[in-house]
Amino acid sequence: MKIGIVGLGLIGGSLGLDLRELGHQVWGVSRNSDTCERAVARGVVDRASVELSLLAKADLVFVCTPIDAIASSVKQLSVFLAPSAIITDVGSVKTAVIDQVGLLWHNFVGGHPMAGTAESGIEAGIAGLFAGNPYVLTPVEATPKEAVMVVEDVVRSLQARVYFCRPQEHDQAVAWISHLPVMVSASLISAGMAETNPLVLPLAQDLASSGFRDTTRVGGGNPELGLMMARYNRDCLLRSLVAYRQNLDQLIEGIEQEDWQGLEKKLTSSQLDRRRFFPQ
Amino acid sequence: MKIGIVGLGLIGGSLGLDLRELGHQVWGVSRNSDTCERAVARGVVDRASVELSLLAKADLVFVCTPIDAIASSVKQLSVFLAPSAIITDVGSVKTAVIDQVGLLWHNFVGGHPMAGTAESGIEAGIAGLFAGNPYVLTPVEATPKEAVMVVEDVVRSLQARVYFCRPQEHDQAVAWISHLPVMVSASLISAGMAETNPLVLPLAQDLASSGFRDTTRVGGGNPELGLMMARYNRDCLLRSLVAYRQNLDQLIEGIEQEDWQGLEKKLTSSQLDRRRFFPQ
């Protein structure tokens, strides 16, 4: 198949490596000409250009730009592509993307590969990034069945675990497991910085170990990603945040009232509930 | 030196392995006779008993019981020990322990080794657990200097990084980096369980990966430990929880008002502030 990739970062680059390995012809587009050169040099794509016209003959295009550039990329692409061409994206929010893009291109299938590393950029792309990881597809009623099947086949060939759901369900699920944790974790970092005893903060910094490291990892990540989550998944994120705050309020009230039985029950539930996410 | 250990779990067992390796005579006490047998069989102690009288001739005793059993252990020990014997503990809260134990035994030095694994019990003890990890000592004005020096020497011989501070500073520092994260993380797990759309929770469970795994790890831990933190470090923990909630409230308000510049600034600060805890 002739496959185009717009945006040659961690996800776009990793897709290119796998798709070429699978025998597809892969063409890449980046705004940055250095990135195009590196992509060819690293074997991520067969050809690369700063011009979307390079993808004119593509059967399938992965749009791997940041969320706020997906719609404009699709709009510009639509001038060059054949009507039969399929576009899919890799954005971590689906409702907002599909609301915009569905009007721009008929053969559009929303997607979200849930894989990554701490790195970014063309050098971060690695083969096998998607293998064993979830890849969510969110076709809507208007999405052509044929287009969904083509995208599904390609995604399965990456050895990803494919899930289908509605965009709204995807967005609420990732609000819980991805976007809420970023906000909770970021607040954990910044709350401590308000400590007024000058001896405590340096001591806390010396003593912090794996527990604090793990709990603050996602909150200390790329601010642009956190911002995109909040902007484009605002309603679901707020719904999760408000439920979280309610839960935290109950916990604080319990500790204030020295309701130790209640606290033990709550912590025991948390321990059990976590095993529903990560069975031992 | 003749060293006693009361409580043969992860910490007590690991201490025994290192201290015997360093050439000390090590005697262990556990309420459980099976644990005593296993401790001798694993080489964790030279001798073990369910009776504290085994430690009558000890120069130094590590009390490694859960926090709520430290004071009663010291009280019972005080009948057997020579007046020159030194007691130290390994509890994760210091003010509450020292307030109680300081009255029971003059030669007492509060301590907190900040090392552990996900395991517990006598089988969990491992050699070298403390090497490279922080070990906080919290002598107060009434603590004999000689006793502090003895404990410090032994702790340094475990290759731990020794810190000295007041009990109150220790408790506030660990509230920030250890006890608050447990509560924040436990609430993150339980908040999601209140999701009312029946399709979302199973999907979230399927999609949850390393970000959710890390952020919820400490909240899914041993409920008894979390309970002890809250009971014995209540004031410092509440102070941290209230500051955290205030921080979270501001974040929620910013997202509600679509103050994206403010959110980006906050997330950028979190990213930078985390590097003060974990320099790259």
Coordinates of C-alpha atoms in Angstrom, one line a residue:
Chain A
M1 CA 0.0 0.0 0.0
K2 CA 1.1 3.6 -0.5
I3 CA 1.0 5.2 3.0
G4 CA 1.6 8.8 3.9
I5 CA 2.6 10.1 7.3
V6 CA 2.1 13.8 8.2
G7 CA 4.2 14.7 11.2
L8 CA 7.4 12.8 11.8
G9 CA 7.8 12.7 15.6
L10 CA 7.8 9.8 18.0
I11 CA 4.5 8.3 16.7
G12 CA 4.9 9.2 13.0
G13 CA 8.5 8.0 12.9
S14 CA 7.7 4.7 14.7
L15 CA 4.8 4.1 12.3
G16 CA 7.1 4.7 9.4
L17 CA 9.7 2.2 10.6
D18 CA 7.1 -0.6 11.1
L19 CA 5.1 0.1 7.9
R20 CA 8.2 0.0 5.7
E21 CA 9.3 -3.2 7.4
L22 CA 5.9 -4.6 6.5
G23 CA 6.6 -3.8 2.8
H24 CA 4.5 -0.6 2.3
Q25 CA 5.7 2.4 0.4
V26 CA 6.0 5.1 3.0
W27 CA 6.1 8.9 2.3
G28 CA 6.5 11.4 5.0
V29 CA 5.8 15.1 5.4
S30 CA 7.2 17.4 8.0
R31 CA 7.2 21.2 8.2
N32 CA 10.9 21.0 9.0
S33 CA 13.3 20.1 6.1
D34 CA 16.0 18.8 8.5
T35 CA 13.4 16.4 9.9
C36 CA 12.6 15.2 6.4
E37 CA 16.3 14.6 5.7
R38 CA 16.7 12.7 9.0
A39 CA 13.6 10.6 8.3
V40 CA 15.0 9.4 5.0
A41 CA 18.5 8.9 6.5
R42 CA 17.0 6.8 9.4
G43 CA 14.9 4.7 7.0
V44 CA 11.7 5.9 8.6
V45 CA 10.2 6.8 5.2
D46 CA 11.1 6.1 1.5
R47 CA 10.7 9.7 0.6
A48 CA 10.0 12.9 2.6
S49 CA 9.0 16.5 1.8
V50 CA 7.8 19.7 3.4
E51 CA 5.0 19.7 0.8
L52 CA 1.8 17.8 1.3
S53 CA 1.6 17.3 -2.4
L54 CA 4.1 14.4 -2.0
L55 CA 1.2 12.4 -0.6
A56 CA -1.1 12.9 -3.7
K57 CA -1.1 9.2 -4.6
A58 CA -1.4 7.8 -1.1
D59 CA -4.0 5.2 -0.3
L60 CA -3.9 5.9 3.4
V61 CA -2.5 8.8 5.4
F62 CA -1.7 8.9 9.1
V63 CA -2.0 12.4 10.5
C64 CA 0.5 12.5 13.4
T65 CA 0.6 16.2 14.2
P66 CA -0.3 17.7 17.6
I67 CA -4.1 17.8 18.1
D68 CA -4.4 21.4 17.3
A69 CA -2.9 20.9 13.8
I70 CA -5.0 17.9 12.7
A71 CA -7.9 19.7 11.2
S72 CA -5.8 22.1 9.2
S73 CA -3.6 19.3 8.0
V74 CA -6.6 17.4 6.7
K75 CA -8.0 20.5 5.1
Q76 CA -4.7 21.1 3.2
L77 CA -4.4 17.4 2.3
S78 CA -7.9 17.2 0.9
V79 CA -6.7 19.3 -2.1
F80 CA -4.2 16.7 -3.2
L81 CA -5.7 13.3 -2.3
A82 CA -7.9 11.0 -4.5
P83 CA -11.5 10.8 -3.1
S84 CA -10.9 7.1 -2.3
A85 CA -7.9 7.9 0.0
I86 CA -8.4 7.2 3.7
I87 CA -7.2 9.5 6.4
T88 CA -6.7 8.5 10.0
D89 CA -5.2 10.4 12.9
V90 CA -3.3 9.5 16.2
G91 CA -4.7 12.3 18.4
S92 CA -5.2 11.5 22.1
V93 CA -8.7 13.1 22.0
K94 CA -11.3 12.0 19.6
T95 CA -14.6 13.9 19.8
A96 CA -13.2 17.3 19.2
V97 CA -11.0 16.0 16.3
I98 CA -13.9 14.0 14.6
D99 CA -16.3 17.0 15.0
Q100 CA -13.9 19.1 13.0
V101 CA -12.4 16.6 10.5
G102 CA -15.6 14.6 9.7
L103 CA -16.8 17.6 7.7
L104 CA -13.5 17.9 5.8
W105 CA -13.0 14.3 4.6
H106 CA -15.5 11.6 4.2
N107 CA -13.1 8.7 4.4
F108 CA -11.8 9.6 7.9
V109 CA -11.3 7.1 10.7
G110 CA -10.3 8.4 14.2
G111 CA -7.6 6.5 15.9
H112 CA -5.4 6.7 19.0
P113 CA -2.4 4.4 19.5
M114 CA -1.7 4.3 23.2
A115 CA 2.0 3.8 23.1
G116 CA 4.9 6.1 23.7
T117 CA 8.2 6.7 25.4
A118 CA 9.5 9.7 27.3
E119 CA 11.3 10.9 24.1
S120 CA 9.9 13.0 21.2
G121 CA 11.0 14.0 17.7
I122 CA 12.2 12.1 14.7
E123 CA 15.2 10.5 16.5
A124 CA 12.7 9.0 19.1
G125 CA 10.9 6.8 16.6
I126 CA 11.5 3.1 17.2
A127 CA 10.4 -0.1 15.5
G128 CA 7.8 -2.2 17.3
L129 CA 6.4 0.7 19.4
F130 CA 2.8 -0.4 19.0
A131 CA 3.2 -4.1 19.5
G132 CA 1.1 -5.3 22.4
N133 CA -0.2 -1.9 23.2
P134 CA -3.8 -0.7 22.8
Y135 CA -4.8 1.1 19.6
V136 CA -8.3 2.6 19.7
L137 CA -10.4 3.2 16.6
T138 CA -13.5 5.4 16.9
P139 CA -15.6 5.2 13.7
V140 CA -18.9 7.0 13.8
E141 CA -22.1 6.3 12.0
A142 CA -21.0 8.2 8.9
T143 CA -17.6 6.5 8.6
P144 CA -17.4 4.2 5.6
K145 CA -17.1 0.5 6.7
E146 CA -14.5 -0.1 4.0
A147 CA -12.3 2.6 5.4
V148 CA -12.5 1.2 8.9
M149 CA -11.5 -2.2 7.6
V150 CA -8.5 -0.9 5.8
V151 CA -7.3 1.0 8.9
E152 CA -8.0 -1.9 11.2
D153 CA -6.0 -4.3 9.0
V154 CA -3.0 -2.0 9.0
V155 CA -3.2 -1.4 12.7
R156 CA -3.5 -5.1 13.4
S157 CA -0.4 -5.7 11.3
L158 CA 1.5 -3.5 13.8
Q159 CA 0.7 -6.2 16.4
A160 CA -1.4 -3.6 18.4
R161 CA -4.4 -4.6 20.5
V162 CA -7.3 -3.0 18.6
Y163 CA -10.3 -1.6 20.5
F164 CA -13.4 -0.1 18.9
C165 CA -15.6 2.5 20.8
R166 CA -17.5 5.7 20.3
P167 CA -15.4 8.9 20.5
Q168 CA -17.2 10.0 23.6
E169 CA -16.4 6.8 25.5
H170 CA -12.8 7.0 24.4
D171 CA -12.5 10.5 25.7
Q172 CA -14.0 9.8 29.1
A173 CA -11.9 6.6 29.5
V174 CA -8.7 8.5 28.7
A175 CA -9.8 11.4 30.9
W176 CA -9.8 8.9 33.8
I177 CA -6.6 7.0 33.0
S178 CA -4.5 9.6 31.3
H179 CA -5.6 13.2 31.5
L180 CA -6.8 13.2 35.1
P181 CA -3.6 11.6 36.4
V182 CA -1.6 14.4 34.7
M183 CA -3.5 17.1 36.5
V184 CA -3.5 15.2 39.9
S185 CA 0.2 14.6 39.6
A186 CA 1.1 18.2 38.5
S187 CA -0.8 19.5 41.5
L188 CA 1.1 17.2 43.8
I189 CA 4.4 18.7 42.6
S190 CA 3.3 22.3 42.8
A191 CA 1.4 22.0 46.2
G192 CA 4.7 21.1 47.9
M193 CA 6.4 24.2 46.5
A194 CA 4.2 26.4 48.7
E195 CA 5.8 24.9 51.9
T196 CA 6.6 27.9 54.1
N197 CA 9.1 26.2 56.5
P198 CA 12.5 26.8 54.7
L199 CA 14.0 23.6 56.3
V200 CA 11.3 21.3 55.0
L201 CA 11.4 21.6 51.2
P202 CA 15.2 20.9 50.8
L203 CA 14.7 17.9 53.2
A204 CA 11.8 16.7 51.1
Q205 CA 13.9 17.0 48.0
D206 CA 16.7 14.9 49.6
L207 CA 14.3 12.2 50.9
A208 CA 12.0 11.9 47.8
S209 CA 12.3 8.4 46.4
S210 CA 10.4 6.0 44.2
G211 CA 7.0 6.7 45.5
F212 CA 7.2 10.4 44.9
R213 CA 9.0 9.8 41.6
D214 CA 6.3 7.5 40.3
T215 CA 3.4 9.6 41.5
T216 CA 4.8 12.8 40.0
R217 CA 6.1 11.4 36.7
V218 CA 3.2 12.3 34.4
G219 CA 2.7 15.6 36.1
G220 CA 6.3 16.6 35.3
G221 CA 5.9 15.7 31.6
N222 CA 5.6 17.9 28.5
P223 CA 3.4 20.9 29.4
E224 CA 2.1 21.2 25.8
L225 CA 0.6 17.7 25.9
G226 CA -1.1 18.5 29.2
L227 CA -2.5 21.7 27.7
M228 CA -3.9 19.9 24.7
M229 CA -5.6 17.3 26.9
A230 CA -7.3 20.1 28.8
R231 CA -8.3 22.2 25.8
Y232 CA -9.5 19.4 23.6
N233 CA -11.0 17.1 26.2
R234 CA -12.2 19.8 28.6
D235 CA -15.7 18.4 29.4
C236 CA -14.6 14.9 30.1
L237 CA -11.6 16.1 32.1
L238 CA -13.6 18.5 34.2
R239 CA -16.1 15.7 34.9
S240 CA -13.3 13.5 36.2
L241 CA -11.6 16.3 38.1
V242 CA -14.9 17.2 39.9
A243 CA -15.5 13.5 40.9
Y244 CA -11.9 13.3 42.0
R245 CA -12.1 16.4 44.2
Q246 CA -15.3 15.1 45.8
N247 CA -13.5 11.9 46.6
L248 CA -10.5 13.8 48.0
D249 CA -12.8 16.0 50.1
Q250 CA -14.4 12.9 51.7
L251 CA -10.9 11.5 52.5
I252 CA -9.8 14.8 54.0
E253 CA -13.0 15.0 56.1
G254 CA -12.5 11.4 57.3
I255 CA -9.0 12.2 58.5
E256 CA -10.1 15.5 60.1
Q257 CA -12.8 13.5 62.0
E258 CA -10.4 10.7 62.8
D259 CA -12.7 8.2 61.1
W260 CA -10.0 5.5 60.9
Q261 CA -12.3 2.7 60.1
G262 CA -13.7 4.6 57.2
L263 CA -10.2 5.4 56.0
E264 CA -9.1 1.8 56.2
K265 CA -12.1 0.8 54.2
K266 CA -11.3 3.3 51.6
L267 CA -7.7 2.4 51.3
T268 CA -8.6 -1.3 51.1
S269 CA -11.0 -0.6 48.3
S270 CA -8.4 1.4 46.4
Q271 CA -6.0 -1.6 46.7
L272 CA -8.6 -4.0 45.4
D273 CA -9.9 -1.6 42.7
R274 CA -6.4 -1.1 41.3
R275 CA -6.1 -4.8 40.7
R276 CA -9.1 -4.4 38.3
F277 CA -6.7 -2.2 36.2
F278 CA -3.6 -4.2 36.7
P279 CA -4.3 -7.8 37.7
Q280 CA -1.3 -9.3 39.5
Chain B
M1 CA 28.2 -5.3 69.0
K2 CA 25.2 -7.3 70.4
I3 CA 22.2 -6.0 68.4
G4 CA 18.5 -6.9 69.0
I5 CA 15.8 -6.6 66.4
V6 CA 12.1 -6.5 67.4
G7 CA 9.8 -7.3 64.4
L8 CA 11.2 -9.5 61.7
G9 CA 9.5 -8.1 58.5
L10 CA 11.1 -6.5 55.5
I11 CA 13.0 -3.8 57.4
G12 CA 13.9 -5.9 60.5
G13 CA 14.9 -8.9 58.3
S14 CA 17.0 -6.7 56.0
L15 CA 18.8 -5.1 58.9
G16 CA 19.6 -8.5 60.3
L17 CA 21.2 -9.7 57.1
D18 CA 23.4 -6.6 56.8
L19 CA 24.3 -6.5 60.5
R20 CA 25.4 -10.1 60.7
E21 CA 27.4 -9.6 57.5
L22 CA 29.1 -6.7 59.3
G23 CA 30.1 -9.1 62.1
H24 CA 27.6 -8.2 64.8
Q25 CA 25.8 -10.7 67.0
V26 CA 22.1 -10.3 66.0
W27 CA 19.1 -11.6 68.0
G28 CA 15.6 -11.3 66.7
V29 CA 12.2 -11.2 68.3
S30 CA 8.9 -11.9 66.6
R31 CA 5.4 -12.6 68.0
N32 CA 5.2 -15.4 65.5
S33 CA 7.3 -18.6 66.2
D34 CA 7.3 -19.6 62.6
T35 CA 8.8 -16.3 61.7
C36 CA 11.5 -16.9 64.3
E37 CA 12.3 -20.2 62.8
R38 CA 12.5 -18.8 59.3
A39 CA 14.6 -15.9 60.5
V40 CA 17.3 -18.3 61.8
A41 CA 17.0 -20.6 58.8
R42 CA 17.5 -17.6 56.4
G43 CA 20.5 -16.4 58.4
V44 CA 18.7 -13.1 59.2
V45 CA 19.6 -13.5 62.9
D46 CA 21.8 -15.7 65.1
R47 CA 19.1 -16.5 67.5
A48 CA 15.4 -15.7 67.6
S49 CA 12.6 -15.9 70.1
V50 CA 9.0 -14.8 70.8
E51 CA 10.3 -13.5 74.1
L52 CA 11.8 -10.0 74.5
S53 CA 14.0 -11.4 77.3
L54 CA 16.2 -12.8 74.5
L55 CA 17.5 -9.2 74.1
A56 CA 18.5 -8.7 77.8
K57 CA 22.2 -8.3 77.0
A58 CA 21.8 -6.2 73.8
D59 CA 23.8 -3.0 73.4
L60 CA 21.4 -1.7 70.7
V61 CA 17.9 -2.6 69.8
F62 CA 16.1 -1.8 66.5
V63 CA 12.3 -1.7 67.0
C64 CA 10.9 -2.6 63.6
T65 CA 7.3 -3.2 64.5
P66 CA 4.4 -1.2 62.9
I67 CA 4.1 2.3 64.4
D68 CA 1.3 1.5 66.7
A69 CA 3.3 -1.2 68.5
I70 CA 6.5 0.8 69.0
A71 CA 5.7 2.3 72.4
S72 CA 4.4 -0.9 73.9
S73 CA 7.5 -2.8 72.6
V74 CA 9.8 -0.3 74.2
K75 CA 7.8 -0.4 77.4
Q76 CA 8.1 -4.2 77.6
L77 CA 11.8 -4.1 76.5
S78 CA 12.6 -1.6 79.3
V79 CA 12.1 -4.4 81.9
F80 CA 14.9 -6.5 80.4
L81 CA 17.5 -4.1 79.1
A82 CA 20.6 -2.7 80.8
P83 CA 20.3 1.1 81.4
S84 CA 23.1 1.7 79.0
A85 CA 21.3 0.0 76.1
I86 CA 20.2 2.1 73.2
I87 CA 16.9 1.8 71.5
T88 CA 16.1 3.1 68.0
D89 CA 13.0 2.6 65.8
V90 CA 12.3 2.6 62.1
G91 CA 8.8 4.2 62.1
S92 CA 7.8 6.4 59.2
V93 CA 6.5 9.1 61.6
K94 CA 8.7 10.5 64.3
T95 CA 7.0 13.2 66.4
A96 CA 4.2 10.9 67.7
V97 CA 6.7 8.1 68.4
I98 CA 9.2 10.2 70.2
D99 CA 6.5 11.9 72.3
Q100 CA 5.5 8.5 73.6
V101 CA 8.8 6.7 73.7
G102 CA 11.0 9.5 75.0
L103 CA 9.3 9.1 78.4
L104 CA 9.8 5.3 78.4
W105 CA 13.5 5.0 77.6
H106 CA 16.2 7.7 78.0
N107 CA 18.7 6.2 75.4
F108 CA 16.2 6.4 72.5
V109 CA 17.1 7.7 69.1
G110 CA 14.3 8.1 66.5
G111 CA 15.1 6.8 63.1
H112 CA 13.5 6.3 59.7
P113 CA 15.2 4.2 56.9
M114 CA 13.6 5.3 53.7
A115 CA 14.0 2.1 51.8
G116 CA 11.7 -0.7 50.9
T117 CA 10.3 -3.0 48.2
A118 CA 6.7 -3.9 47.4
E119 CA 7.1 -7.1 49.5
S120 CA 6.7 -7.6 53.2
G121 CA 7.4 -10.3 55.8
I122 CA 10.4 -12.2 56.8
E123 CA 10.9 -13.7 53.3
A124 CA 11.1 -10.2 51.9
G125 CA 14.3 -9.2 53.8
I126 CA 17.2 -8.6 51.5
A127 CA 20.9 -7.7 52.0
G128 CA 21.9 -4.2 51.0
L129 CA 18.4 -2.7 51.2
F130 CA 19.6 0.5 52.9
A131 CA 22.8 1.1 50.8
G132 CA 22.5 4.4 49.0
N133 CA 19.1 5.2 50.4
P134 CA 18.3 8.0 52.9
Y135 CA 18.2 7.1 56.7
V136 CA 16.9 9.9 58.8
L137 CA 17.8 10.3 62.5
T138 CA 15.8 12.7 64.6
P139 CA 17.5 13.2 68.0
V140 CA 15.9 15.7 70.3
E141 CA 17.5 17.9 72.9
A142 CA 17.1 15.3 75.6
T143 CA 18.7 12.5 73.5
P144 CA 22.2 11.5 74.8
K145 CA 24.9 12.5 72.3
E146 CA 26.7 9.2 72.9
A147 CA 23.6 7.2 71.9
V148 CA 23.2 9.3 68.7
M149 CA 26.8 8.6 67.7
V150 CA 26.4 4.8 68.2
V151 CA 23.3 4.7 66.1
E152 CA 24.8 6.9 63.4
D153 CA 27.9 4.7 63.2
V154 CA 25.8 1.6 62.7
V155 CA 23.5 3.2 60.1
R156 CA 26.5 4.6 58.2
S157 CA 28.0 1.1 58.1
L158 CA 24.8 0.0 56.2
Q159 CA 26.0 2.5 53.5
A160 CA 22.9 4.6 54.0
R161 CA 22.8 8.3 53.4
V162 CA 22.3 9.7 56.9
Y163 CA 20.3 12.9 57.5
F164 CA 19.7 14.6 60.8
C165 CA 16.6 16.8 61.4
R166 CA 14.0 17.6 64.0
P167 CA 11.0 15.2 64.2
Q168 CA 8.6 17.9 63.1
E169 CA 10.6 18.7 60.0
H170 CA 10.9 15.0 59.2
D171 CA 7.2 14.5 59.5
Q172 CA 6.3 17.4 57.3
A173 CA 8.8 16.4 54.7
V174 CA 7.5 12.8 54.5
A175 CA 3.9 14.1 54.5
W176 CA 4.8 15.9 51.2
I177 CA 6.8 13.2 49.5
S178 CA 5.3 10.0 50.9
H179 CA 2.0 10.3 52.9
L180 CA 0.2 12.9 50.6
P181 CA 1.1 10.9 47.5
V182 CA -0.6 7.9 49.0
M183 CA -3.8 9.8 49.6
V184 CA -3.8 11.6 46.2
S185 CA -3.1 8.3 44.5
A186 CA -5.7 6.3 46.4
S187 CA -8.3 9.0 45.5
L188 CA -7.3 8.7 41.9
I189 CA -8.1 5.0 41.9
S190 CA -11.5 5.3 43.7
A191 CA -12.7 8.4 41.9
G192 CA -12.9 6.5 38.6
M193 CA -14.9 3.7 40.2
A194 CA -17.8 6.2 40.5
E195 CA -18.1 6.4 36.6
T196 CA -21.7 5.9 35.7
N197 CA -21.4 5.1 32.0
P198 CA -21.1 1.3 32.1
L199 CA -19.1 1.2 28.9
V200 CA -16.4 3.6 30.1
L201 CA -14.9 1.8 33.2
P202 CA -14.1 -1.5 31.4
L203 CA -12.6 0.5 28.5
A204 CA -10.5 2.5 31.0
Q205 CA -9.3 -0.8 32.5
D206 CA -8.3 -2.1 29.1
L207 CA -6.5 1.1 28.1
A208 CA -4.7 1.9 31.4
S209 CA -1.0 1.8 30.9
S210 CA 2.3 3.0 32.4
G211 CA 1.0 6.5 33.3
F212 CA -1.9 5.3 35.3
R213 CA 0.1 2.4 36.7
D214 CA 2.8 4.7 38.1
T215 CA 0.4 7.4 39.4
T216 CA -1.8 4.8 41.3
R217 CA 1.0 2.6 42.6
V218 CA 1.4 4.0 46.1
G219 CA -2.4 4.5 46.4
G220 CA -2.9 0.8 45.7
G221 CA -0.4 -0.3 48.4
N222 CA -0.9 -1.8 51.9
P223 CA -3.9 -0.1 53.5
E224 CA -2.5 -0.6 57.0
L225 CA 0.5 1.5 56.1
G226 CA -1.7 4.3 54.7
L227 CA -3.8 4.2 57.9
M228 CA -0.7 4.5 60.1
M229 CA 0.5 7.5 58.2
A230 CA -2.8 9.3 58.6
R231 CA -3.2 8.4 62.3
Y232 CA 0.3 9.2 63.4
N233 CA 1.1 12.0 61.1
R234 CA -2.4 13.5 61.0
D235 CA -1.5 17.2 61.4
C236 CA 1.3 17.3 58.9
L237 CA -0.7 15.2 56.4
L238 CA -3.8 17.4 56.8
R239 CA -1.7 20.5 56.3
S240 CA -0.4 19.0 53.0
L241 CA -3.8 17.8 51.9
V242 CA -5.4 21.2 52.4
A243 CA -2.6 22.9 50.4
Y244 CA -3.0 20.3 47.7
R245 CA -6.7 20.8 47.5
Q246 CA -6.2 24.5 47.2
N247 CA -3.8 23.9 44.3
L248 CA -6.2 21.5 42.6
D249 CA -9.1 24.0 43.0
Q250 CA -7.1 26.6 41.2
L251 CA -6.3 24.2 38.4
I252 CA -10.0 23.2 38.0
E253 CA -11.0 26.8 38.0
G254 CA -8.5 27.6 35.3
I255 CA -9.8 24.8 33.1
E256 CA -13.4 25.8 33.7
Q257 CA -12.5 29.4 32.7
E258 CA -10.4 28.2 29.7
D259 CA -7.4 30.0 31.0
W260 CA -5.0 28.1 28.8
Q261 CA -2.1 30.5 29.3
G262 CA -2.4 30.0 33.1
L263 CA -2.6 26.3 32.7
E264 CA 0.5 26.1 30.5
K265 CA 2.4 28.2 33.0
K266 CA 1.3 25.9 35.8
L267 CA 2.3 22.8 33.9
T268 CA 5.6 24.3 32.9
S269 CA 6.3 25.1 36.6
S270 CA 5.5 21.5 37.6
Q271 CA 7.9 20.2 35.0
L272 CA 10.7 22.4 36.3
D273 CA 9.9 21.9 40.0
R274 CA 10.0 18.2 39.6
R275 CA 13.6 18.5 38.4
R276 CA 14.4 20.0 41.8
F277 CA 13.5 16.6 43.3
F278 CA 14.9 14.4 40.5
P279 CA 17.7 16.2 38.6
Q280 CA 18.1 14.7 35.2

